[in-house]
């Protein structure tokens, strides 16, 4: 991103000329640059004449409070502010707080950021937060997430499922950096397992499912969740999401560090990763499925419905009525009286949305409805609704996806 | 199962119902028993360290087990050393456990510490054992969203099962009543954790507030009055099926569920 | 010649019959022992058959009268034939009597033959089609053979040709009617049926003369769980008690149960008649290839078989009966109500379910989950027991734990967790308060009554719940229990007794009727009363009606608020089940259609706008039917709507104007 500010004399001229047809546009574009600046005492100053609104058709100043005009400008400010954040340096850290983020998809998840926030609290001003990253990543914001030191361990031995190799690496880090605390996300996506394996090799009893750390004490959920366990903060901490606020007030170095003897780390794996198993979406348990195509009373052509599910790679679900009618087996029933689902995308075809059904899909992110009745409750719940004949839409969707797949193959070939 | 001589032990604990907190068979442990029964039938050994007179242990017997072995321990004792000792002598190839206890600390560390103490590999999230031969087991590991990963693990190993493992069979009254609970006296080791840690009723976790990072009053005002996103969905009426399908397709692609 | 041949034939047949009888008795004795008062039963048998059973048999008037003629004629003819032809008492008077008896039997047999010309689907075919011919043959042969003795014909009339023909006729007749009776022919029903009535497992069903179905004995019998050696339910046919086996053997395959069974009509794999026949096959050994009635829907005949010592249900392959047959039953008791032989189908089904649940842990579908929930949370849906009284948070209900005694203990039931049923409960509380009834609830101390657990065969959980409830109830003083749930009502009234809890229990409809009779309630006219079209029908809950004989009180209550019930064709003791009983919605065995849909179709034929119910299960099942359909309202709701509360009543001020407005309506 180019941070050099270039002058545009033409634009400046338009900005000065209130009668120019492009005057309003230029005004809003330039607000980000010129409407606010930092005063001598560090207080943000702004020009009230330029900061808000625009000139209406009659030359009157109009203020649009809908927010639509500000969208672009605000984002620009955010980026500006990031670079304006005060840089926090720790040259000679008194101690180290080590964090092993999950980095799902190579980026810091919100869980990771919360954990770094907690690490930051524990590090205070004299300690340093060391983030340990396995394999390649795509994260650019380690600095604003609160990382002082970044240790990246890449190599094919860390690829795939390699918990034993990773534990050995963590032990080497333990030996070299002697962190005061180790923080890992207590997640199903890696941190929970890695942290426990690591703690076991250290013969440590980690604090798990920690949701609060305060004054050297931590509180974590115990048992089945009806009790809390309070104890002094141990060396290894596995913390829940939202255990602390993520860092936002300053920028950190994220200085790269390395491990001294990286080559002696190879271990003979006792667990060999033989790769992911292709799981037929139709056989994924509904409660876990990511994408559910669900049919109800309004589905007329069930063969088409099944074909659509197959082509889309969706797990099939159904409303109670569809199950009662015998179109779908009972274990496919979605709802309070059937299965509670957690799909990210829930595509409801011809389901009007009984209360029990809507309860059952309350954990779904995106709900799409195809229904003939625009007034039904499912349409009210849905993020996207198509009011049309379900058969035609399903058929069109099948055609689209098939065309898309063919296109992909051609590209690949 | 190809290997008729496979010996499996399932470790079980006393669970607690999430609603009533009444003692019951622990959900994940019951799945571990189910997996064990699936592997070796009623040759499965089921082991518990704790109070042998706990009635809810019979719920495991009700799954069709002839007997359940208990290493008798008082509450608050450390189960790890006695279990490790027992397993060391037991000559088994597979040890199955749940992921996490439903009562007490419930840190889920037991399988890890056991594996460390015994020097055995540990597979977490075990969903199925596909084959056992030549000192190795080929197993399926459960990943989130119903996905599976195939692993090859050296025997003997410890496998912990979570809720993705096959559901436990019903516990029946008859076998539960008939089944035998055998006792073994073991040395009691105090769990040091309880010297410094204390259990307390779970407090509801504070909900994270939407923090408005605004330096100025105008920004705060804007953030406070901003319309919540996602309120009311988009409704497409009187569109051609193709247009509707395209809109859906776009969302599916954005969400990354079309693969 | 005939005079020498006939005694030989008769006594041979009788001897064979006695032999067969012994064999049959041995078959029954394979069953487990049970205490039966043999002598008293035998002495009571004629009365039970001729008087107590009359009402049930009379429901099929055609067959009832035909049976009187045929069976009465046969019994008389058989006795006289033995005297006259067997012992050679050629008395003219006896001859005439025998002629009259055979003539009577012949006429009856003609009607039997007529019924068999075009038999309804519920009747079994096969050997049963032969029976009228055998009856005709027996009666005609003996009639002709007796003519000389009565002095109507000369002694040597007809010569050897007639004698030969008569011999053939008599051989046919006595084979079918004498030794066929004990060797498994259609006439077996007479022999086994008579003894079944004598040794019935529920002798109390014969308490009420002329109306055995009114003398209700509908509570399931408790298992003795203290005895570790007693079988938990029935695994093999020999695990039934001997008089249960005898009962199965008495089945006359009339198919009245089949015609009434809601599961059979819905195409679920259950046919009560076939089930009883399968038990007979299991007792005697063999396959169902020689069964000639309607099959279990979707299950061909000839594939199942077994014997007394092998399991009834097999989990690998096929045995006598498939498990889903047993789980299809809604325990609505329609079959038991209809059976002219007083066979106890529901007891048998629950006995077999007990084995599946208690020994095999094989309760299908959501069964295991529901049972686990009952054990852990005292309610079938696994709700937090602490929330049991949330529905009444604002009602300020008096608690037994505080009051210790009250006139009425209001048993809330698990409907407390269901948002729909909470409306009913609140309506009923409103009525109780308006009538100033001295009542209290158990609150959080209440647990599920155990009904579902017991019907699903989990006797252990039932007894645990029941004992705890009995323990709770024993701490308080009350005169009676009132509940809005017929299932709790039935269990508390009829099934807790065996475990030591005897109470006076009222269903809320009965209680409302009593309040109205005592003029404790001021009621207006229901808006439905003023309408000319539409109107209301009433659906009898099985556990209120057939199980406990309460058909009148709900109708009386509806009448008191001015509503004329437009009865369905199947109402009262013939009401069709809603499909919600016996854990059927939990085990959820698929059929061709759903029982509640069929019941709603019954309701729609009356053209009503509202169907009144008195059961949370019925409400849930009927409201689960896809709209458009009549509205489903509980009787308590209908009464609460027209309640005129006196201004003195300490009602909430905000609530009063609304109620006034309703009055105006």
Short mmCIF file of N, CA and C in Angstrom, two decimals, chain A residues 32-144:
data_model
loop_
_atom_site.label_atom_id
_atom_site.label_comp_id
_atom_site.label_asym_id
_atom_site.label_seq_id
_atom_site.Cartn_x
_atom_site.Cartn_y
_atom_site.Cartn_z
N UNK A 32 -11.28 12.07 4.49
CA UNK A 32 -10.38 11.22 5.25
C UNK A 32 -9.01 11.85 5.43
N UNK A 33 -8.59 12.54 4.41
CA UNK A 33 -7.25 13.09 4.44
C UNK A 33 -7.20 14.42 5.22
N UNK A 34 -8.21 15.24 4.93
CA UNK A 34 -8.06 16.62 5.38
C UNK A 34 -8.96 17.02 6.52
N UNK A 35 -9.96 16.22 6.83
CA UNK A 35 -10.93 16.69 7.80
C UNK A 35 -10.44 16.51 9.23
N UNK A 36 -9.46 15.67 9.46
CA UNK A 36 -9.02 15.46 10.84
C UNK A 36 -7.50 15.30 10.87
N UNK A 37 -6.98 15.77 11.93
CA UNK A 37 -5.53 15.63 12.12
C UNK A 37 -5.25 15.61 13.60
N UNK A 38 -4.08 15.20 13.94
CA UNK A 38 -3.76 15.14 15.36
C UNK A 38 -3.20 16.47 15.81
N UNK A 39 -3.79 17.02 16.84
CA UNK A 39 -3.34 18.31 17.36
C UNK A 39 -2.03 18.16 18.13
N UNK A 40 -1.51 19.23 18.59
CA UNK A 40 -0.22 19.19 19.30
C UNK A 40 -0.27 18.37 20.58
N UNK A 41 -1.47 18.26 21.20
CA UNK A 41 -1.55 17.49 22.45
C UNK A 41 -1.98 16.05 22.23
N UNK A 42 -1.99 15.66 20.96
CA UNK A 42 -2.38 14.28 20.68
C UNK A 42 -3.87 14.11 20.53
N UNK A 43 -4.63 15.21 20.62
CA UNK A 43 -6.08 15.12 20.46
C UNK A 43 -6.40 15.24 18.98
N UNK A 44 -7.35 14.40 18.55
CA UNK A 44 -7.74 14.47 17.15
C UNK A 44 -8.55 15.74 16.93
N UNK A 45 -8.16 16.49 15.96
CA UNK A 45 -8.88 17.72 15.59
C UNK A 45 -9.59 17.47 14.29
N UNK A 46 -10.68 18.16 14.09
CA UNK A 46 -11.28 18.05 12.77
C UNK A 46 -11.93 19.34 12.36
N UNK A 47 -12.09 19.44 11.07
CA UNK A 47 -12.72 20.61 10.49
C UNK A 47 -14.20 20.33 10.37
N UNK A 48 -15.02 20.99 11.20
CA UNK A 48 -16.45 20.66 11.20
C UNK A 48 -17.12 21.00 9.88
N UNK A 49 -16.53 21.92 9.13
CA UNK A 49 -17.18 22.29 7.86
C UNK A 49 -16.96 21.22 6.83
N UNK A 50 -15.81 20.59 6.91
CA UNK A 50 -15.50 19.60 5.89
C UNK A 50 -15.86 18.21 6.35
N UNK A 51 -15.88 18.01 7.69
CA UNK A 51 -15.97 16.65 8.20
C UNK A 51 -17.30 16.00 7.89
N UNK A 52 -18.37 16.77 7.95
CA UNK A 52 -19.65 16.14 7.85
C UNK A 52 -20.40 16.65 6.63
N UNK A 53 -21.14 15.76 6.07
CA UNK A 53 -22.12 16.17 5.08
C UNK A 53 -21.56 16.55 3.75
N UNK A 54 -22.46 17.06 2.97
CA UNK A 54 -22.12 17.43 1.60
C UNK A 54 -23.09 18.53 1.20
N UNK A 55 -22.82 19.17 0.09
CA UNK A 55 -23.70 20.24 -0.36
C UNK A 55 -24.84 19.64 -1.16
N UNK A 56 -26.03 20.00 -0.80
CA UNK A 56 -27.20 19.53 -1.52
C UNK A 56 -27.36 20.25 -2.84
N UNK A 57 -28.39 19.92 -3.57
CA UNK A 57 -28.59 20.50 -4.89
C UNK A 57 -28.74 22.02 -4.84
N UNK A 58 -29.25 22.54 -3.72
CA UNK A 58 -29.41 23.98 -3.63
C UNK A 58 -28.22 24.65 -2.99
N UNK A 59 -27.18 23.91 -2.84
CA UNK A 59 -26.00 24.49 -2.20
C UNK A 59 -26.07 24.44 -0.70
N UNK A 60 -27.18 23.90 -0.14
CA UNK A 60 -27.28 23.79 1.31
C UNK A 60 -26.48 22.58 1.79
N UNK A 61 -25.88 22.76 2.97
CA UNK A 61 -25.09 21.64 3.51
C UNK A 61 -26.04 20.58 4.07
N UNK A 62 -25.83 19.37 3.62
CA UNK A 62 -26.68 18.25 4.10
C UNK A 62 -25.82 17.28 4.89
N UNK A 63 -26.38 16.77 5.95
CA UNK A 63 -25.64 15.75 6.70
C UNK A 63 -26.39 14.43 6.56
N UNK A 64 -25.71 13.45 6.07
CA UNK A 64 -26.33 12.13 5.94
C UNK A 64 -25.89 11.28 7.13
N UNK A 65 -26.85 10.97 7.99
CA UNK A 65 -26.48 10.17 9.17
C UNK A 65 -26.74 8.68 8.97
N UNK A 66 -27.09 8.29 7.78
CA UNK A 66 -27.39 6.87 7.58
C UNK A 66 -26.14 6.02 7.65
N UNK A 67 -24.98 6.69 7.49
CA UNK A 67 -23.75 5.92 7.56
C UNK A 67 -23.27 5.45 6.21
N UNK A 68 -24.15 5.56 5.20
CA UNK A 68 -23.77 5.01 3.90
C UNK A 68 -22.61 5.78 3.29
N UNK A 69 -22.55 7.08 3.55
CA UNK A 69 -21.48 7.87 2.96
C UNK A 69 -20.15 7.66 3.65
N UNK A 70 -20.26 7.28 4.93
CA UNK A 70 -19.03 7.23 5.70
C UNK A 70 -18.26 5.94 5.51
N UNK A 71 -18.96 4.90 4.99
CA UNK A 71 -18.35 3.57 4.94
C UNK A 71 -16.91 3.57 4.48
N UNK A 72 -16.69 4.08 3.29
CA UNK A 72 -15.35 4.04 2.73
C UNK A 72 -14.36 4.83 3.56
N UNK A 73 -14.81 5.98 3.96
CA UNK A 73 -13.90 6.86 4.68
C UNK A 73 -13.47 6.23 6.00
N UNK A 74 -14.41 5.60 6.70
CA UNK A 74 -14.08 5.03 8.01
C UNK A 74 -13.02 3.95 7.86
N UNK A 75 -13.22 3.09 6.83
CA UNK A 75 -12.25 2.03 6.68
C UNK A 75 -10.85 2.60 6.45
N UNK A 76 -10.78 3.61 5.65
CA UNK A 76 -9.46 4.21 5.39
C UNK A 76 -8.85 4.69 6.70
N UNK A 77 -9.71 5.28 7.53
CA UNK A 77 -9.20 5.75 8.81
C UNK A 77 -8.61 4.61 9.62
N UNK A 78 -9.33 3.46 9.61
CA UNK A 78 -8.87 2.31 10.40
C UNK A 78 -7.46 1.93 10.02
N UNK A 79 -7.24 1.84 8.73
CA UNK A 79 -5.91 1.47 8.30
C UNK A 79 -4.88 2.52 8.70
N UNK A 80 -5.32 3.75 8.57
CA UNK A 80 -4.43 4.83 8.97
C UNK A 80 -4.07 4.71 10.44
N UNK A 81 -5.13 4.43 11.24
CA UNK A 81 -4.90 4.38 12.67
C UNK A 81 -3.95 3.27 13.05
N UNK A 82 -4.09 2.11 12.34
CA UNK A 82 -3.22 1.00 12.66
C UNK A 82 -1.76 1.42 12.57
N UNK A 83 -1.49 2.14 11.53
CA UNK A 83 -0.10 2.55 11.38
C UNK A 83 0.25 3.64 12.38
N UNK A 84 -0.82 4.29 12.89
CA UNK A 84 -0.55 5.35 13.86
C UNK A 84 -0.38 4.82 15.28
N UNK A 85 -0.81 3.51 15.50
CA UNK A 85 -0.73 2.97 16.85
C UNK A 85 0.71 3.02 17.34
N UNK A 86 0.81 3.26 18.61
CA UNK A 86 2.11 3.37 19.22
C UNK A 86 2.83 2.02 19.17
N UNK A 87 4.08 2.02 18.78
CA UNK A 87 4.82 0.76 18.71
C UNK A 87 5.42 0.47 20.07
N UNK A 88 5.17 -0.74 20.54
CA UNK A 88 5.65 -1.16 21.85
C UNK A 88 6.82 -2.10 21.62
N UNK A 89 7.98 -1.73 22.17
CA UNK A 89 9.16 -2.57 21.97
C UNK A 89 9.62 -3.16 23.29
N UNK A 90 10.00 -4.40 23.25
CA UNK A 90 10.66 -5.00 24.41
C UNK A 90 11.99 -5.54 23.92
N UNK A 91 13.03 -4.83 24.27
CA UNK A 91 14.33 -5.26 23.77
C UNK A 91 14.86 -6.44 24.56
N UNK A 92 14.83 -6.28 25.87
CA UNK A 92 15.37 -7.33 26.74
C UNK A 92 14.24 -7.84 27.62
N UNK A 93 13.45 -8.78 27.13
CA UNK A 93 12.30 -9.20 27.94
C UNK A 93 12.73 -9.85 29.24
N UNK A 94 12.00 -9.48 30.32
CA UNK A 94 12.29 -10.07 31.62
C UNK A 94 11.86 -11.54 31.64
N UNK A 95 10.81 -11.81 30.90
CA UNK A 95 10.33 -13.20 30.82
C UNK A 95 9.52 -13.32 29.53
N UNK A 96 9.18 -14.54 29.23
CA UNK A 96 8.47 -14.82 27.97
C UNK A 96 7.13 -15.45 28.31
N UNK A 97 6.09 -15.03 27.60
CA UNK A 97 4.80 -15.74 27.62
C UNK A 97 4.66 -16.35 26.23
N UNK A 98 4.61 -17.67 26.18
CA UNK A 98 4.53 -18.31 24.87
C UNK A 98 3.08 -18.61 24.52
N UNK A 99 2.74 -18.35 23.27
CA UNK A 99 1.39 -18.61 22.78
C UNK A 99 1.51 -19.46 21.52
N UNK A 100 0.68 -20.50 21.44
CA UNK A 100 0.66 -21.31 20.22
C UNK A 100 -0.73 -21.16 19.60
N UNK A 101 -0.89 -20.23 18.69
CA UNK A 101 -2.22 -20.04 18.11
C UNK A 101 -2.58 -21.18 17.15
N UNK A 102 -3.90 -21.38 16.98
CA UNK A 102 -4.36 -22.44 16.07
C UNK A 102 -4.09 -22.11 14.62
N UNK A 103 -4.22 -20.83 14.26
CA UNK A 103 -4.05 -20.37 12.89
C UNK A 103 -4.85 -21.21 11.90
N UNK A 104 -6.17 -21.22 12.11
CA UNK A 104 -7.03 -21.97 11.19
C UNK A 104 -7.00 -21.28 9.84
N UNK A 105 -6.69 -22.02 8.81
CA UNK A 105 -6.59 -21.43 7.48
C UNK A 105 -5.42 -20.47 7.37
N UNK A 106 -4.44 -20.60 8.27
CA UNK A 106 -3.24 -19.75 8.18
C UNK A 106 -3.42 -18.37 8.76
N UNK A 107 -4.60 -18.08 9.34
CA UNK A 107 -4.83 -16.75 9.91
C UNK A 107 -5.19 -16.87 11.38
N UNK A 108 -4.95 -15.80 12.09
CA UNK A 108 -5.33 -15.77 13.50
C UNK A 108 -6.85 -15.80 13.61
N UNK A 109 -7.36 -16.73 14.36
CA UNK A 109 -8.81 -16.75 14.59
C UNK A 109 -9.11 -15.79 15.73
N UNK A 110 -10.39 -15.54 15.96
CA UNK A 110 -10.74 -14.63 17.06
C UNK A 110 -10.32 -15.25 18.39
N UNK A 111 -10.38 -16.59 18.44
CA UNK A 111 -9.94 -17.30 19.64
C UNK A 111 -8.44 -17.03 19.88
N UNK A 112 -7.65 -17.11 18.80
CA UNK A 112 -6.22 -16.83 18.89
C UNK A 112 -5.97 -15.41 19.40
N UNK A 113 -6.73 -14.47 18.87
CA UNK A 113 -6.54 -13.06 19.26
C UNK A 113 -6.87 -12.85 20.73
N UNK A 114 -7.94 -13.52 21.19
CA UNK A 114 -8.28 -13.41 22.61
C UNK A 114 -7.13 -13.93 23.47
N UNK A 115 -6.54 -15.03 23.00
CA UNK A 115 -5.45 -15.65 23.74
C UNK A 115 -4.24 -14.73 23.78
N UNK A 116 -3.95 -14.09 22.64
CA UNK A 116 -2.83 -13.15 22.60
C UNK A 116 -3.11 -11.96 23.52
N UNK A 117 -4.39 -11.59 23.59
CA UNK A 117 -4.77 -10.52 24.52
C UNK A 117 -4.46 -10.92 25.95
N UNK A 118 -4.77 -12.18 26.27
CA UNK A 118 -4.48 -12.68 27.62
C UNK A 118 -2.98 -12.71 27.86
N UNK A 119 -2.25 -13.16 26.84
CA UNK A 119 -0.79 -13.22 26.96
C UNK A 119 -0.23 -11.83 27.22
N UNK A 120 -0.79 -10.88 26.53
CA UNK A 120 -0.35 -9.49 26.67
C UNK A 120 -0.54 -9.02 28.12
N UNK A 121 -1.73 -9.36 28.68
CA UNK A 121 -1.99 -9.00 30.08
C UNK A 121 -0.94 -9.60 30.99
N UNK A 122 -0.61 -10.87 30.72
CA UNK A 122 0.34 -11.57 31.60
C UNK A 122 1.76 -11.03 31.40
N UNK A 123 2.05 -10.58 30.16
CA UNK A 123 3.40 -10.11 29.88
C UNK A 123 3.65 -8.74 30.48
N UNK A 124 2.61 -7.95 30.63
CA UNK A 124 2.80 -6.60 31.15
C UNK A 124 3.74 -5.81 30.25
N UNK A 125 4.49 -4.92 30.86
CA UNK A 125 5.35 -4.09 30.01
C UNK A 125 6.75 -4.68 29.90
N UNK A 126 7.12 -5.56 30.84
CA UNK A 126 8.48 -6.05 30.80
C UNK A 126 8.61 -7.40 30.12
N UNK A 127 7.52 -8.16 30.05
CA UNK A 127 7.61 -9.46 29.42
C UNK A 127 7.36 -9.35 27.93
N UNK A 128 7.63 -10.45 27.26
CA UNK A 128 7.40 -10.47 25.82
C UNK A 128 6.51 -11.65 25.47
N UNK A 129 5.66 -11.42 24.45
CA UNK A 129 4.78 -12.48 23.99
C UNK A 129 5.43 -13.14 22.80
N UNK A 130 5.63 -14.45 22.92
CA UNK A 130 6.24 -15.21 21.84
C UNK A 130 5.16 -16.06 21.20
N UNK A 131 4.95 -15.86 19.92
CA UNK A 131 3.98 -16.69 19.20
C UNK A 131 4.73 -17.76 18.44
N UNK A 132 4.24 -18.99 18.59
CA UNK A 132 4.87 -20.12 17.89
C UNK A 132 3.96 -20.53 16.76
N UNK A 133 4.51 -20.51 15.56
CA UNK A 133 3.70 -20.81 14.38
C UNK A 133 4.29 -22.03 13.68
N UNK A 134 3.43 -23.01 13.43
CA UNK A 134 3.88 -24.19 12.70
C UNK A 134 3.47 -24.07 11.25
N UNK A 135 4.38 -24.35 10.36
CA UNK A 135 4.09 -24.36 8.93
C UNK A 135 3.92 -22.95 8.40
N UNK A 136 3.41 -22.89 7.18
CA UNK A 136 3.25 -21.59 6.53
C UNK A 136 1.99 -20.91 7.08
N UNK A 137 2.00 -19.58 7.05
CA UNK A 137 0.80 -18.87 7.46
C UNK A 137 0.53 -17.73 6.49
N UNK A 138 -0.64 -17.15 6.62
CA UNK A 138 -1.01 -16.04 5.73
C UNK A 138 -1.38 -14.81 6.53
N UNK A 139 -0.97 -14.79 7.79
CA UNK A 139 -1.38 -13.71 8.67
C UNK A 139 -0.41 -12.53 8.53
N UNK A 140 -0.97 -11.34 8.40
CA UNK A 140 -0.11 -10.15 8.30
C UNK A 140 -0.20 -9.29 9.54
N UNK A 141 -1.13 -9.64 10.42
CA UNK A 141 -1.38 -8.73 11.55
C UNK A 141 -0.86 -9.22 12.88
N UNK A 142 0.27 -9.96 12.90
CA UNK A 142 0.81 -10.39 14.19
C UNK A 142 1.16 -9.19 15.07
N UNK A 143 1.60 -8.12 14.40
CA UNK A 143 2.03 -6.95 15.17
C UNK A 143 0.88 -6.32 15.94
N UNK A 144 -0.26 -6.14 15.26
CA UNK A 144 -1.37 -5.49 15.98
C UNK A 144 -2.12 -6.48 16.87
#
